[in-house]
GROMACS .gro file of C-alpha atoms in nm:
model
  298
    1MET     CA    1  -3.783  -4.675  -6.522
    2GLU     CA    2  -4.128  -4.533  -6.560
    3ALA     CA    3  -4.160  -4.202  -6.744
    4ALA     CA    4  -4.338  -4.043  -6.447
    5LYS     CA    5  -4.051  -4.128  -6.216
    6ILE     CA    6  -3.801  -3.985  -6.467
    7ASN     CA    7  -3.998  -3.664  -6.493
    8GLU     CA    8  -4.004  -3.635  -6.113
    9LEU     CA    9  -3.627  -3.686  -6.104
   10LYS     CA   10  -3.579  -3.417  -6.370
   11ALA     CA   11  -3.795  -3.178  -6.173
   12PHE     CA   12  -3.597  -3.252  -5.857
   13ALA     CA   13  -3.266  -3.191  -6.042
   14GLU     CA   14  -3.392  -2.855  -6.170
   15ALA     CA   15  -3.504  -2.761  -5.821
   16CYS     CA   16  -3.158  -2.847  -5.682
   17LYS     CA   17  -2.993  -2.631  -5.948
   18THR     CA   18  -3.211  -2.341  -5.846
   19ASN     CA   19  -3.172  -2.399  -5.471
   20PRO     CA   20  -2.867  -2.619  -5.386
   21ALA     CA   21  -2.960  -2.599  -5.016
   22LEU     CA   22  -3.219  -2.871  -5.088
   23LEU     CA   23  -2.934  -3.123  -5.116
   24TRP     CA   24  -2.855  -3.072  -4.748
   25ALA     CA   25  -3.185  -3.201  -4.626
   26PRO     CA   26  -3.109  -3.478  -4.371
   27GLN     CA   27  -3.307  -3.740  -4.568
   28LEU     CA   28  -3.091  -3.677  -4.880
   29ALA     CA   29  -2.761  -3.776  -4.721
   30PHE     CA   30  -2.755  -4.088  -4.939
   31PHE     CA   31  -2.791  -3.870  -5.251
   32ARG     CA   32  -2.495  -3.648  -5.152
   33GLU     CA   33  -2.285  -3.963  -5.107
   34PHE     CA   34  -2.399  -4.082  -5.455
   35ILE     CA   35  -2.286  -3.753  -5.618
   36GLU     CA   36  -1.947  -3.757  -5.443
   37HIS     CA   37  -1.894  -4.126  -5.525
   38PHE     CA   38  -1.888  -4.046  -5.898
   39GLY     CA   39  -1.658  -3.744  -5.851
   40GLY     CA   40  -1.924  -3.481  -5.820
   41THR     CA   41  -1.911  -3.190  -5.574
   42VAL     CA   42  -2.191  -3.089  -5.345
   43PRO     CA   43  -2.208  -2.713  -5.279
   44GLU     CA   44  -2.128  -2.597  -4.928
   45PRO     CA   45  -2.427  -2.591  -4.696
   46PRO     CA   46  -2.581  -2.247  -4.653
   47LYS     CA   47  -2.488  -2.056  -4.337
   48GLN     CA   48  -2.775  -2.054  -4.098
   49GLU     CA   49  -2.845  -1.766  -3.866
   50GLU     CA   50  -2.819  -1.858  -3.502
   51THR     CA   51  -3.152  -1.871  -3.336
   52PRO     CA   52  -3.202  -1.845  -2.964
   53ALA     CA   53  -3.264  -2.170  -2.785
   54PRO     CA   54  -3.621  -2.250  -2.692
   55ALA     CA   55  -3.737  -2.118  -2.362
   56ALA     CA   56  -3.782  -2.470  -2.230
   57ASP     CA   57  -3.416  -2.561  -2.295
   58ALA     CA   58  -3.257  -2.243  -2.163
   59PRO     CA   59  -3.492  -2.034  -1.954
   60GLU     CA   60  -3.409  -1.667  -1.970
   61GLN     CA   61  -3.297  -1.504  -1.650
   62PRO     CA   62  -3.514  -1.210  -1.555
   63ALA     CA   63  -3.336  -0.882  -1.616
   64PRO     CA   64  -3.258  -0.692  -1.299
   65LYS     CA   65  -3.508  -0.427  -1.221
   66ALA     CA   66  -3.395  -0.071  -1.265
   67GLU     CA   67  -3.470   0.001  -0.901
   68GLU     CA   68  -3.249  -0.288  -0.784
   69THR     CA   69  -2.959  -0.174  -1.006
   70GLU     CA   70  -2.997   0.177  -0.878
   71GLU     CA   71  -2.990   0.052  -0.521
   72GLU     CA   72  -2.666  -0.136  -0.590
   73ASP     CA   73  -2.514   0.177  -0.744
   74GLU     CA   74  -2.622   0.377  -0.441
   75GLU     CA   75  -2.451   0.130  -0.211
   76ASP     CA   76  -2.131   0.123  -0.418
   77LEU     CA   77  -2.098   0.496  -0.474
   78ASP     CA   78  -2.249   0.650  -0.163
   79THR     CA   79  -2.073   0.439   0.097
   80GLU     CA   80  -1.723   0.549   0.186
   81ALA     CA   81  -1.466   0.274   0.231
   82PRO     CA   82  -1.360   0.222   0.594
   83PRO     CA   83  -1.025   0.377   0.688
   84VAL     CA   84  -0.716   0.158   0.694
   85VAL     CA   85  -0.607   0.108   1.053
   86ALA     CA   86  -0.255  -0.022   1.102
   87GLU     CA   87  -0.231  -0.331   1.316
   88PRO     CA   88  -0.018  -0.281   1.627
   89PHE     CA   89   0.328  -0.418   1.565
   90ALA     CA   90   0.634  -0.389   1.784
   91ILE     CA   91   0.953  -0.579   1.850
   92ALA     CA   92   1.052  -0.529   2.210
   93GLY     CA   93   1.391  -0.394   2.304
   94ASP     CA   94   1.567  -0.466   2.631
   95GLY     CA   95   1.331  -0.583   2.904
   96ASP     CA   96   1.536  -0.493   3.213
   97LEU     CA   97   1.576  -0.118   3.175
   98ALA     CA   98   1.622   0.112   3.473
   99SER     CA   99   1.341   0.345   3.573
  100GLU     CA  100   1.394   0.692   3.429
  101ASP     CA  101   1.237   1.029   3.497
  102ASP     CA  102   1.129   1.150   3.152
  103GLU     CA  103   1.169   1.519   3.245
  104VAL     CA  104   1.522   1.469   3.375
  105ALA     CA  105   1.612   1.253   3.074
  106ALA     CA  106   1.489   1.525   2.837
  107HIS     CA  107   1.672   1.813   3.014
  108PRO     CA  108   1.902   1.982   2.760
  109GLY     CA  109   2.188   2.050   3.003
  110PRO     CA  110   2.415   2.354   3.024
  111ASP     CA  111   2.439   2.613   2.748
  112SER     CA  112   2.715   2.524   2.501
  113LYS     CA  113   2.796   2.894   2.454
  114LYS     CA  114   2.887   2.947   2.820
  115ASP     CA  115   3.204   3.146   2.887
  116VAL     CA  116   3.459   2.903   3.036
  117SER     CA  117   3.766   3.005   3.227
  118GLU     CA  118   4.097   2.831   3.174
  119GLU     CA  119   4.075   2.691   3.526
  120ASP     CA  120   3.730   2.538   3.466
  121GLU     CA  121   3.843   2.403   3.133
  122GLY     CA  122   4.139   2.229   3.299
  123THR     CA  123   3.930   2.091   3.583
  124ALA     CA  124   3.672   1.956   3.339
  125ALA     CA  125   3.942   1.782   3.136
  126THR     CA  126   4.076   1.616   3.452
  127LEU     CA  127   3.728   1.494   3.550
  128ILE     CA  128   3.674   1.346   3.202
  129SER     CA  129   4.005   1.159   3.223
  130GLU     CA  130   3.912   1.023   3.568
  131ALA     CA  131   3.562   0.919   3.456
  132ARG     CA  132   3.658   0.732   3.142
  133PRO     CA  133   3.805   0.419   3.309
  134LEU     CA  134   3.515   0.406   3.556
  135ILE     CA  135   3.249   0.357   3.288
  136GLY     CA  136   3.300  -0.020   3.275
  137SER     CA  137   3.345  -0.081   3.648
  138ASP     CA  138   3.141   0.195   3.818
  139PRO     CA  139   2.923   0.376   3.562
  140SER     CA  140   2.737   0.570   3.834
  141ALA     CA  141   3.063   0.725   3.956
  142ALA     CA  142   3.159   0.798   3.598
  143VAL     CA  143   2.827   0.976   3.539
  144ALA     CA  144   2.880   1.194   3.849
  145LYS     CA  145   3.226   1.306   3.733
  146LEU     CA  146   3.111   1.365   3.374
  147GLU     CA  147   2.810   1.571   3.480
  148GLU     CA  148   3.041   1.786   3.691
  149ALA     CA  149   3.273   1.820   3.392
  150VAL     CA  150   3.000   1.939   3.153
  151ALA     CA  151   2.872   2.182   3.416
  152LEU     CA  152   3.218   2.344   3.415
  153ASP     CA  153   3.277   2.318   3.038
  154PRO     CA  154   2.974   2.229   2.823
  155ARG     CA  155   3.136   2.318   2.492
  156GLY     CA  156   3.292   1.987   2.381
  157THR     CA  157   3.149   1.657   2.262
  158ARG     CA  158   3.377   1.412   2.442
  159ALA     CA  159   3.214   1.439   2.785
  160TYR     CA  160   2.863   1.402   2.639
  161ALA     CA  161   2.957   1.098   2.431
  162LEU     CA  162   3.108   0.934   2.742
  163LEU     CA  163   2.796   1.025   2.941
  164ALA     CA  164   2.582   0.852   2.679
  165LYS     CA  165   2.800   0.541   2.703
  166ALA     CA  166   2.785   0.541   3.084
  167ASN     CA  167   2.405   0.572   3.081
  168ILE     CA  168   2.386   0.278   2.839
  169LYS     CA  169   2.581   0.078   3.102
  170LEU     CA  170   2.326   0.191   3.362
  171LYS     CA  171   2.037   0.074   3.135
  172LYS     CA  172   1.911   0.432   3.099
  173PRO     CA  173   1.857   0.470   2.723
  174LYS     CA  174   1.650   0.790   2.747
  175ALA     CA  175   1.932   0.970   2.931
  176ALA     CA  176   2.177   0.823   2.681
  177ILE     CA  177   1.975   0.969   2.391
  178ARG     CA  178   1.972   1.309   2.563
  179ASP     CA  179   2.353   1.302   2.603
  180ALA     CA  180   2.413   1.170   2.251
  181ASN     CA  181   2.193   1.447   2.109
  182ALA     CA  182   2.401   1.702   2.301
  183ALA     CA  183   2.718   1.555   2.151
  184LEU     CA  184   2.568   1.568   1.798
  185GLU     CA  185   2.453   1.928   1.845
  186ARG     CA  186   2.813   2.023   1.916
  187ASN     CA  187   2.952   1.799   1.640
  188PRO     CA  188   2.709   1.664   1.376
  189ASP     CA  189   2.978   1.416   1.265
  190SER     CA  190   3.030   1.260   1.606
  191ALA     CA  191   3.055   0.885   1.543
  192GLN     CA  192   3.028   0.818   1.918
  193GLY     CA  193   2.714   1.030   1.937
  194PHE     CA  194   2.546   0.823   1.661
  195LYS     CA  195   2.677   0.498   1.809
  196TRP     CA  196   2.534   0.543   2.158
  197ARG     CA  197   2.211   0.700   2.039
  198GLY     CA  198   2.166   0.405   1.805
  199LYS     CA  199   2.227   0.159   2.087
  200ALA     CA  200   1.983   0.346   2.311
  201ASN     CA  201   1.715   0.338   2.040
  202ALA     CA  202   1.763  -0.038   2.004
  203MET     CA  203   1.719  -0.081   2.380
  204LEU     CA  204   1.386   0.106   2.351
  205GLY     CA  205   1.271  -0.106   2.055
  206LYS     CA  206   1.308   0.182   1.807
  207TRP     CA  207   1.476  -0.042   1.552
  208ILE     CA  208   1.449   0.179   1.243
  209ASP     CA  209   1.606   0.477   1.424
  210ALA     CA  210   1.870   0.248   1.571
  211PHE     CA  211   1.969   0.107   1.233
  212GLN     CA  212   1.990   0.454   1.079
  213ASP     CA  213   2.208   0.589   1.363
  214LEU     CA  214   2.446   0.295   1.363
  215GLY     CA  215   2.476   0.310   0.984
  216LYS     CA  216   2.580   0.677   1.010
  217ALA     CA  217   2.830   0.593   1.284
  218GLN     CA  218   2.988   0.324   1.069
  219SER     CA  219   3.010   0.556   0.771
  220ILE     CA  220   3.204   0.807   0.984
  221ASP     CA  221   3.432   0.568   1.173
  222PHE     CA  222   3.422   0.188   1.140
  223ASP     CA  223   3.355   0.015   1.474
  224GLU     CA  224   3.382  -0.359   1.545
  225GLN     CA  225   3.126  -0.341   1.826
  226ILE     CA  226   2.867  -0.186   1.597
  227LEU     CA  227   2.937  -0.462   1.346
  228GLU     CA  228   2.835  -0.715   1.612
  229TRP     CA  229   2.513  -0.531   1.690
  230LEU     CA  230   2.398  -0.472   1.334
  231PRO     CA  231   2.259  -0.814   1.223
  232GLU     CA  232   1.979  -0.826   1.482
  233ILE     CA  233   1.907  -0.454   1.454
  234LYS     CA  234   1.893  -0.471   1.075
  235LYS     CA  235   1.657  -0.771   1.085
  236ASN     CA  236   1.418  -0.598   1.326
  237SER     CA  237   1.440  -0.269   1.136
  238THR     CA  238   1.351  -0.445   0.811
  239ALA     CA  239   1.049  -0.612   0.973
  240MET     CA  240   0.925  -0.277   1.105
  241GLN     CA  241   0.974  -0.107   0.768
  242GLU     CA  242   0.788  -0.384   0.583
  243HIS     CA  243   0.498  -0.347   0.826
  244ASP     CA  244   0.491   0.031   0.773
  245ARG     CA  245   0.512  -0.005   0.394
  246LYS     CA  246   0.229  -0.260   0.391
  247PHE     CA  247  -0.017  -0.025   0.559
  248ALA     CA  248   0.110   0.276   0.365
  249ARG     CA  249   0.033   0.081   0.045
  250LEU     CA  250  -0.313  -0.015   0.172
  251ARG     CA  251  -0.387   0.349   0.257
  252ASP     CA  252  -0.272   0.460  -0.089
  253GLU     CA  253  -0.489   0.195  -0.257
  254ARG     CA  254  -0.790   0.301  -0.050
  255GLU     CA  255  -0.734   0.665  -0.146
  256VAL     CA  256  -0.724   0.573  -0.516
  257ARG     CA  257  -1.050   0.378  -0.484
  258GLU     CA  258  -1.210   0.664  -0.295
  259ARG     CA  259  -1.113   0.917  -0.563
  260GLN     CA  260  -1.265   0.691  -0.828
  261ARG     CA  261  -1.581   0.645  -0.622
  262ARG     CA  262  -1.620   1.021  -0.569
  263ARG     CA  263  -1.573   1.092  -0.941
  264LYS     CA  264  -1.829   0.828  -1.038
  265LYS     CA  265  -2.072   0.953  -0.775
  266ALA     CA  266  -2.039   1.312  -0.898
  267ALA     CA  267  -2.096   1.200  -1.259
  268ARG     CA  268  -2.398   0.991  -1.159
  269ASP     CA  269  -2.551   1.272  -0.954
  270TYR     CA  270  -2.497   1.520  -1.238
  271LYS     CA  271  -2.660   1.283  -1.487
  272ARG     CA  272  -2.959   1.234  -1.260
  273GLN     CA  273  -2.993   1.607  -1.214
  274GLN     CA  274  -2.987   1.668  -1.589
  275SER     CA  275  -3.233   1.389  -1.667
  276ALA     CA  276  -3.477   1.469  -1.388
  277PRO     CA  277  -3.778   1.672  -1.520
  278SER     CA  278  -3.815   2.012  -1.358
  279ALA     CA  279  -4.144   2.135  -1.219
  280SER     CA  280  -4.187   2.389  -1.499
  281SER     CA  281  -4.113   2.149  -1.783
  282SER     CA  282  -4.345   1.881  -1.642
  283ALA     CA  283  -4.632   2.130  -1.634
  284GLY     CA  284  -4.596   2.202  -2.008
  285PRO     CA  285  -4.590   2.533  -2.197
  286SER     CA  286  -4.957   2.619  -2.142
  287GLY     CA  287  -5.027   2.491  -1.798
  288PRO     CA  288  -5.080   2.140  -1.668
  289PHE     CA  289  -5.332   2.046  -1.945
  290GLY     CA  290  -5.123   2.166  -2.241
  291GLY     CA  291  -5.249   2.383  -2.528
  292MET     CA  292  -5.524   2.327  -2.774
  293PRO     CA  293  -5.449   2.168  -3.111
  294GLY     CA  294  -5.287   2.400  -3.363
  295GLY     CA  295  -5.158   2.629  -3.090
  296MET     CA  296  -5.506   2.779  -3.041
  297PRO     CA  297  -5.576   2.917  -2.693
  298GLY     CA  298  -5.801   2.711  -2.474
   0.00000   0.00000   0.00000
């Protein structure tokens, strides 16, 4: 080999010792393979800092203008979320109910603290006994006798519970609720009062109230008839409760978002107020043209 070529090779070797990164030039791949072939080790390539891609390869997206961002913030923070309006939802009760006068159905009846003579008490008891078997065959006649009985002796619960049952037979759930309430006022643990009020509520499509009343009746005195009614009433009550819970949850979520929006809006408005230059500060300490150099008066 010529001496000049050897000298060049020596110079190249010295340069590689000083800067090993030279060995990682693409055109020297064959030389790296030569070193490794004879058991040599090539130093690790130097870590290169990442450089942004050329504009032609990856065009930069224009940054949003401050005014546009501010407008978006204004829209997000200044606009109140619309209220949550529950969708109408109902499961109909009985469709062939009798016409009822709401005022008559809501009438409380005689005063339970009325003074009752022994004669009136006996007559009322006789009327109740006569009315009871008529409820299934002639509920209107039963109602007439029972109303006469409670007019004579309004103190007990039995006549009112039977009145509620008779009005259920007559498809008058509002009157039945009135009579059941009267029975429960006189005895809060009246299973018959809860039973017939629950049935009346079911007839009116008030499934949640119906399920609650019938559950209380069963807890006081187990009833086979209530057991037959419960599956449908429970199913409809559950559907109504799920509907109510759904919109209650949506209202709660809206309220949380609104509280967050109001807090952010207050913080933003405060920041703007603090950063906005006041009229006095914008004018400067010595008028709109400032002072002379060195604090000398103009």
